[in-house]
Structures are given as structure tokens and as C-alpha cells.
Tab-separated table of C-alpha atoms in Angstrom:
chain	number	residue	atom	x	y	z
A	1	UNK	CA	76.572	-21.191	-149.154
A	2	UNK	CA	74.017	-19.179	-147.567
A	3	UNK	CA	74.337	-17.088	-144.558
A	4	UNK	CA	72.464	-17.911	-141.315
A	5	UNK	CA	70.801	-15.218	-139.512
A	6	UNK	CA	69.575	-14.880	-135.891
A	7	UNK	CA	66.226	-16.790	-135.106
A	8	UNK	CA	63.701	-14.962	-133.045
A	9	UNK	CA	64.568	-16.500	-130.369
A	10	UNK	CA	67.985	-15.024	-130.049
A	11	UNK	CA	66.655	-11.561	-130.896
A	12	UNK	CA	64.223	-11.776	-127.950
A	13	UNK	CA	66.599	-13.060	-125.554
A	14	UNK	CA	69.292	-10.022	-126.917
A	15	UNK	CA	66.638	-7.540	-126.507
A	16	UNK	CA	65.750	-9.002	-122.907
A	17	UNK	CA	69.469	-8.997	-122.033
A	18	UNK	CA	69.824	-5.769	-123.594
A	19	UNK	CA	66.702	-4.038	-121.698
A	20	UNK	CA	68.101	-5.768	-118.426
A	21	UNK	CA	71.602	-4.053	-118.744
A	22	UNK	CA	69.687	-0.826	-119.768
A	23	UNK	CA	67.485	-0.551	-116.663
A	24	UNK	CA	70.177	-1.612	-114.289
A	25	UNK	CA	72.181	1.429	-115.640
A	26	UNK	CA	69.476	3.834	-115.320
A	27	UNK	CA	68.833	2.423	-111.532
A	28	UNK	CA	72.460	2.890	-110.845
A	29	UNK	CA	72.394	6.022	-112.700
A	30	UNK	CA	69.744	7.751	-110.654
A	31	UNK	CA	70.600	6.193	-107.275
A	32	UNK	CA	73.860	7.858	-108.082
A	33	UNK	CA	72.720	11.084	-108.453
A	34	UNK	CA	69.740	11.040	-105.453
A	35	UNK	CA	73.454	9.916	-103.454
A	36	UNK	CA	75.350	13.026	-104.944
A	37	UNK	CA	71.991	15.109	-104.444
A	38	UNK	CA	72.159	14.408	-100.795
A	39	UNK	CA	75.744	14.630	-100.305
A	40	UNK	CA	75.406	18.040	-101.651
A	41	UNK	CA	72.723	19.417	-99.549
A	42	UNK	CA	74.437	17.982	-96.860
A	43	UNK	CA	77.661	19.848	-97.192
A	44	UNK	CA	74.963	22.972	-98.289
A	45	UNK	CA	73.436	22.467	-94.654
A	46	UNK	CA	77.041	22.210	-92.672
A	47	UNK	CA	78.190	25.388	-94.203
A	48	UNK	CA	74.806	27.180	-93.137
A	49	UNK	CA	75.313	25.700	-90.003
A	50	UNK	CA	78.460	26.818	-89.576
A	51	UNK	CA	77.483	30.486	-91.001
A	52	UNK	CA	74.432	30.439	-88.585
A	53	UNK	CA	76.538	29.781	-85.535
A	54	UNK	CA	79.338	32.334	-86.116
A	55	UNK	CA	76.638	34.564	-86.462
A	56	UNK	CA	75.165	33.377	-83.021
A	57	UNK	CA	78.231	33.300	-81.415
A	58	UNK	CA	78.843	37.335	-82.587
A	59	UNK	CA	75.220	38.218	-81.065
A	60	UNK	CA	75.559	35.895	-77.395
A	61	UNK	CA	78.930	37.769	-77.195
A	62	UNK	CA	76.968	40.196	-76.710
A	63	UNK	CA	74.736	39.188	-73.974
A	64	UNK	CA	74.570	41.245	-70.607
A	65	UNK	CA	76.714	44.069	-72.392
A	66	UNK	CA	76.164	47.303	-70.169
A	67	UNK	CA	73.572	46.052	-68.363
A	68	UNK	CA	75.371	45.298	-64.537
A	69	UNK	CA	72.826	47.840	-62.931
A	70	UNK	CA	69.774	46.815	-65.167
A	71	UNK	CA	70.008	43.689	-64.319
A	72	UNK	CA	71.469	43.854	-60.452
A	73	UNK	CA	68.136	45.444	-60.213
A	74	UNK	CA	66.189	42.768	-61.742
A	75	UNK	CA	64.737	45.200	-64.538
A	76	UNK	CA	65.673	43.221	-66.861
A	77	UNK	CA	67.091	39.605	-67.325
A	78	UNK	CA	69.862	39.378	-69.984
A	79	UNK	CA	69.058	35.748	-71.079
A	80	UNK	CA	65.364	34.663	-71.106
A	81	UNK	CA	64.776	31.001	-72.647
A	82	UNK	CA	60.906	29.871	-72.775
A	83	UNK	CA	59.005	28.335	-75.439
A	84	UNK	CA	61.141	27.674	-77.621
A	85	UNK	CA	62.540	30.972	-77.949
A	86	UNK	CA	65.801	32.012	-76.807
A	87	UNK	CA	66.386	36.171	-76.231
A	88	UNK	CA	69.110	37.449	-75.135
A	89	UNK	CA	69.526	41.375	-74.001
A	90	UNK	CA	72.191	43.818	-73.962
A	91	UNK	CA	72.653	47.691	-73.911
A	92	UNK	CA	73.393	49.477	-77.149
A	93	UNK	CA	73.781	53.124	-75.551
A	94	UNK	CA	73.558	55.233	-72.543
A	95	UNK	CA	71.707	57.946	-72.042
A	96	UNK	CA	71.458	60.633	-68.489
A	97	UNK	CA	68.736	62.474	-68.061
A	98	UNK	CA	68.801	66.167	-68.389
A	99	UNK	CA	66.826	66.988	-65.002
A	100	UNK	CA	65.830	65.071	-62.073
A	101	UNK	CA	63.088	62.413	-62.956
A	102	UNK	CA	59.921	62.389	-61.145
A	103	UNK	CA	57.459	59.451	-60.653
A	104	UNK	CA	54.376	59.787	-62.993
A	105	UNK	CA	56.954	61.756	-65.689
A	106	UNK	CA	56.564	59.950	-68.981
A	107	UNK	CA	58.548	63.084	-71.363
A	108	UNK	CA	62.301	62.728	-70.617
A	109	UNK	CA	64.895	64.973	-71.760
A	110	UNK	CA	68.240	62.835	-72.326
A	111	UNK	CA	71.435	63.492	-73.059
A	112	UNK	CA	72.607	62.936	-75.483
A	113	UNK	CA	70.368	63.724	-77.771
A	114	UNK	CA	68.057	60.706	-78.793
A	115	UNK	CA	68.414	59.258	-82.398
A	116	UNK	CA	66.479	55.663	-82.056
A	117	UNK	CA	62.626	54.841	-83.195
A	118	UNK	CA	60.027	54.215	-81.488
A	119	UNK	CA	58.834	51.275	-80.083
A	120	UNK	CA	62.495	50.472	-78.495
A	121	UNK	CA	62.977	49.517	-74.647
A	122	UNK	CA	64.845	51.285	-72.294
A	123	UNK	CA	65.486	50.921	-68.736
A	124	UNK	CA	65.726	53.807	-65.861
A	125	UNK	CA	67.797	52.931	-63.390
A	126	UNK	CA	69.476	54.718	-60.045
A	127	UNK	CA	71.405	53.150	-57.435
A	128	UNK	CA	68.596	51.481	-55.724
A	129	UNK	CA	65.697	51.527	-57.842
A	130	UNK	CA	64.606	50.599	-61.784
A	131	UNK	CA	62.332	49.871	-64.528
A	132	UNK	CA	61.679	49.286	-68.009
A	133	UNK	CA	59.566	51.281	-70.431
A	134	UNK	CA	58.631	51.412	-73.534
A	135	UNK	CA	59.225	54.633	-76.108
A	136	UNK	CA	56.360	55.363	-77.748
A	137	UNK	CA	57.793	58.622	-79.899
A	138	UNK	CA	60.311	60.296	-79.983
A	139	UNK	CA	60.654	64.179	-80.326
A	140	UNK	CA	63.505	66.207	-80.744
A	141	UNK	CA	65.690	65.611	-77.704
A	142	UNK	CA	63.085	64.150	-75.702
A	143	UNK	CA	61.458	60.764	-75.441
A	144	UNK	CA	57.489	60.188	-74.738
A	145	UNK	CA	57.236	56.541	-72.350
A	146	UNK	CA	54.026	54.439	-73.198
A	147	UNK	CA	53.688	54.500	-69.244
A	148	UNK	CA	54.405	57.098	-66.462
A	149	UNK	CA	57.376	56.131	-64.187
A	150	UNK	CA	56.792	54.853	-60.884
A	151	UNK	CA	59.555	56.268	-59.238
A	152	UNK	CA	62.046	59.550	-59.270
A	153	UNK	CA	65.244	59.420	-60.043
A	154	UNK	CA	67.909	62.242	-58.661
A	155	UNK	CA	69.874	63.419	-62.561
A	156	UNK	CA	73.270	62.831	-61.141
A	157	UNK	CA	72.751	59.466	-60.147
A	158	UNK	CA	70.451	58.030	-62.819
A	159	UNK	CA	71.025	56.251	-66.486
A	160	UNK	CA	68.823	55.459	-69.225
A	161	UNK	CA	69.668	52.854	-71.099
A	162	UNK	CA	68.773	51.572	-74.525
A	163	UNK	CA	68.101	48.096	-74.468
A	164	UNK	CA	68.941	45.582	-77.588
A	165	UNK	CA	66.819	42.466	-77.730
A	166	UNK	CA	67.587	39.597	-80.073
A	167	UNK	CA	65.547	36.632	-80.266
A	168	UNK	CA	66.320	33.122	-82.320
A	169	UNK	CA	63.383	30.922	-82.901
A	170	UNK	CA	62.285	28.108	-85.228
A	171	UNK	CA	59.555	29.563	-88.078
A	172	UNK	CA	56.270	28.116	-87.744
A	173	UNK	CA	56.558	26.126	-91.038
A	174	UNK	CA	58.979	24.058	-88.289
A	175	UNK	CA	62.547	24.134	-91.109
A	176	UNK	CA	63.602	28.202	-90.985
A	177	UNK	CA	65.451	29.647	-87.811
A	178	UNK	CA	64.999	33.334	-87.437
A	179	UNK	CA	66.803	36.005	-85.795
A	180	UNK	CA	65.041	39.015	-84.772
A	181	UNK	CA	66.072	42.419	-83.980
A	182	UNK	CA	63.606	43.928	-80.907
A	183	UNK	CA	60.376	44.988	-82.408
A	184	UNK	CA	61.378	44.503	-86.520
A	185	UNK	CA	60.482	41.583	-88.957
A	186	UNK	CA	62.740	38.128	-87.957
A	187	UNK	CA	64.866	37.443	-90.515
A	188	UNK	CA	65.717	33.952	-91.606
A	189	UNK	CA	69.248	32.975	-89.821
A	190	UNK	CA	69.363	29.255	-91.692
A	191	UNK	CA	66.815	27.634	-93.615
A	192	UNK	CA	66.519	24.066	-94.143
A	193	UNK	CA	66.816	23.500	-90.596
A	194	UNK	CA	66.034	20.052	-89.002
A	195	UNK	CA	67.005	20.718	-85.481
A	196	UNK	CA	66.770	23.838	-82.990
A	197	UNK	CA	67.488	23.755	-79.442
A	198	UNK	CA	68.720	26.307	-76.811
A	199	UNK	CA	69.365	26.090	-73.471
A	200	UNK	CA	70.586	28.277	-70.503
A	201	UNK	CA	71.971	27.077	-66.803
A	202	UNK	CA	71.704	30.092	-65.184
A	203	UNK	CA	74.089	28.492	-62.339
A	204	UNK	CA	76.732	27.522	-64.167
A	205	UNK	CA	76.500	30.864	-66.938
A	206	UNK	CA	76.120	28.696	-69.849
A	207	UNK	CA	74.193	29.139	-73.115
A	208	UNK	CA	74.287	26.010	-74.909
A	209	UNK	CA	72.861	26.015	-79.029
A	210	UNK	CA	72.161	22.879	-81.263
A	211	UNK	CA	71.462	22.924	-84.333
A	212	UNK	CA	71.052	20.102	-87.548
A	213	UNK	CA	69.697	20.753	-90.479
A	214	UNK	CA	66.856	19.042	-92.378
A	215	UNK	CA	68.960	16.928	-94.709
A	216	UNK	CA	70.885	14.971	-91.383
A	217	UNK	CA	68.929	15.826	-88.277
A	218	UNK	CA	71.013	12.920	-86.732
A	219	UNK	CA	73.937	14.927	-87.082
A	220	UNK	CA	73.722	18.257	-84.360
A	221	UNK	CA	76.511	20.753	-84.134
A	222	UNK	CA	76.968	22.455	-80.866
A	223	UNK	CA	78.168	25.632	-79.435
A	224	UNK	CA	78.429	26.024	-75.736
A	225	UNK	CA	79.402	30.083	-74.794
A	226	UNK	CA	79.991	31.141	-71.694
A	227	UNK	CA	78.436	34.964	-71.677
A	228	UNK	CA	81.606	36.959	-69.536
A	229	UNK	CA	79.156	39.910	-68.977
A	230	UNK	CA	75.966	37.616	-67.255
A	231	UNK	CA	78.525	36.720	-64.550
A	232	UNK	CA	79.252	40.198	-63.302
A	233	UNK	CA	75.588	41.046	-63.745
A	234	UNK	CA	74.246	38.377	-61.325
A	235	UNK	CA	72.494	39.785	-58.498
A	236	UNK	CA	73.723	39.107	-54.987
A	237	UNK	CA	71.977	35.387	-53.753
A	238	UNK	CA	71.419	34.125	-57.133
């Protein structure tokens, strides 16, 4: 008795069958992994997130630091928010003068002895007067101001103080938030960032950050700090 094979018929329609199974796999296959592709930059993005803010929360710690009579004076403002950009101020050392400052000075002894580069801000302040200037070289013990001072300041009453500046911005490529350090190269904070906003109610004292990143931009995170130092630095009316 002879054995009977498959027509040609059943061979096409078991390669068709076979070809449909095939390609549903694959689809399944690769929709699974696009899935696990964005689940994983998603969790990559939270935990940048996460690192970006504690970061952010360290530096707006930070804000107003040592800077009650800069800023009672209106020399300088610890929080400035415009365009986009969010800077935030605070002292990182004080300096006195080693003699009585006169207006149109611009070499200033200090003490202690200067060790900071050029190019740094630092505001001279007495008990009813101030300004800001800007260091353009510094030379042994003494700095050189890019401008003379407009008024005199009595040595026993008068501080110099070296101001920090920090800024946080959004890259103009519009998906890396930098952080930069006064007058040096930003540094990328997070990349892969979807979502950047800052904003400050000065009558309240409240900084308030949001962030997403690029893979969820739906999905913010938010810190809202209340900066201890600002409110003691307030000037009287405001």
C-alpha cells in the first residue's frame, strides 16, 4: 500500500499558517522589548531625577547664606528667576578690609589674605551703604575691582564678601539641565530632561522646582524648599 503525501495545497496553507505564527511572534517579540526599553529609561530618568533634585535641594539650602547685610542693602538679591533661568546667591567667605576704603579705590587690601580667581563677585558693604564689584586680578593680599567704588567705607565697620552664584537652566538643545558655578563652564545636572520649571514667590519665601524627564514628561516631580536664610534677609517693607 502506498503512502500518501501532502498535496501542495496543504504545504502552502502550512507554510501560510506557519509564516502567520512566525510574524505574530516577532511583533510580540519586539513590542515587548520597545515596552521593556521604555520601562527602563523610565526608571533611568526617575533615578536622575531624583539624583538631580538632592543635588538641588543641597545648593537652595544654600540660598541667602551670609548675605543679611548684602541683601538688606539691596546689593544683591539672593534668588533671581527670569528667563528661564533660576540663580540663586549666597556668601562663601568674609573678608575686612585692612584700611579704611575710599570712594574711587579699586586695590583693596583684605584680610584675610585672598585665595579666589578672578572674575568672582564680591560685595562691600557698611552699615548703611553697599555694592557689588567685580575682581578682575588678584595679587598677593590684595584684590584689583573692574570698577572704582562709589563710596568709603570706615575698616571697622565694613565687610567684603565673596559672593557664590549658582544658576540651573535648560541647554539650548532643549533635553540637558545645567548647573553652573559663577563665571565657569555649566555642567550637565540631568540629561534626558523633558521638563524644567522654577519658580519663586518672593512673599511667601518659596522656591518651587519641576522637573520630568524626556521619556514621561507627563509625569513631573516636585520639590518645594522654603530658603530659612531669604527670610531673615528681607529688607524692611518688602
Amino acid at each position: 500500500m502506498t503512502a500518501r503525501g501532502f498535496s501542495l495545497l496543504e504545504c502552502l496553507l502550512g507554510t501560510a499558517l506557519l509564516l502567520v505564527l512566525t510574524t505574530a511572534a516577532l511583533e510580540f517579540h519586539v513590542s515587548a522589548q520597545k515596552r521593556f526599553l521604555r520601562l527602563k529609561q523610565i526608571d533611568a530618568d526617575a533615578q536622575a531625577i531624583t539624583a538631580a533634585m538632592n543635588s538641588i535641594r543641597i545648593d537652595l539650602a544654600k540660598t541667602g547664606q551670609g548675605l543679611h547685610r548684602v541683601s538688606a542693602l539691596g546689593v544683591v538679591e539672593p534668588i533671581v528667576h527670569e528667563n528661564g533661568v533660576l540663580t540663586i546667591h549666597f556668601a562663601e567667605k568674609l573678608f575686612r578690609p585692612a584700611a579704611d576704603l575710599q570712594a574711587g579705590q579699586t586695590r583693596l587690601s583684605l584680610i584675610p589674605k585672598p585665595a579666589f580667581a578672578a572674575g568672582r563677585s564680591v560685595g562691600i558693604v557698611s552699615e548703611s551703604a553697599g555694592e557689588i564689584r567685580t575682581v578682575s586680578s588678584v595679587e598677593g593680599g590684595d584684590i584689583v575691582l573692574s570698577d572704582p567704588l562709589e563710596e568709603a567705607y570706615p575698616a571697622e565697620t565694613a565687610d567684603i564678601v565673596l559672593i557664590e552664584r549658582l544658576s540651573f537652566y535648560m541647554d539650548k538643545d532643549g533635553r540637558t539641565l545645567r548647573r553652573r558655578v559663577n563665571a565657569a563652564a555649566a555642567q550637565p545636572l540631568m540629561e534626558n530632561t523633558g521638563v524644567f520649571r522654577a519658580g519663586h514667590d518672593p512673599d511667601a519665601n518659596l522656591l518651587r522646582i519641576e522637573i520630568a524627564g524626556l521619556s514621561n514628561p507627563e509625569k513631573s516631580h516636585v520639590l518645594i524648599l522654603f530658603p530659612k536664610n531669604t527670610a531673615s534677609n528681607r529688607r524692611p517693607g518688602l
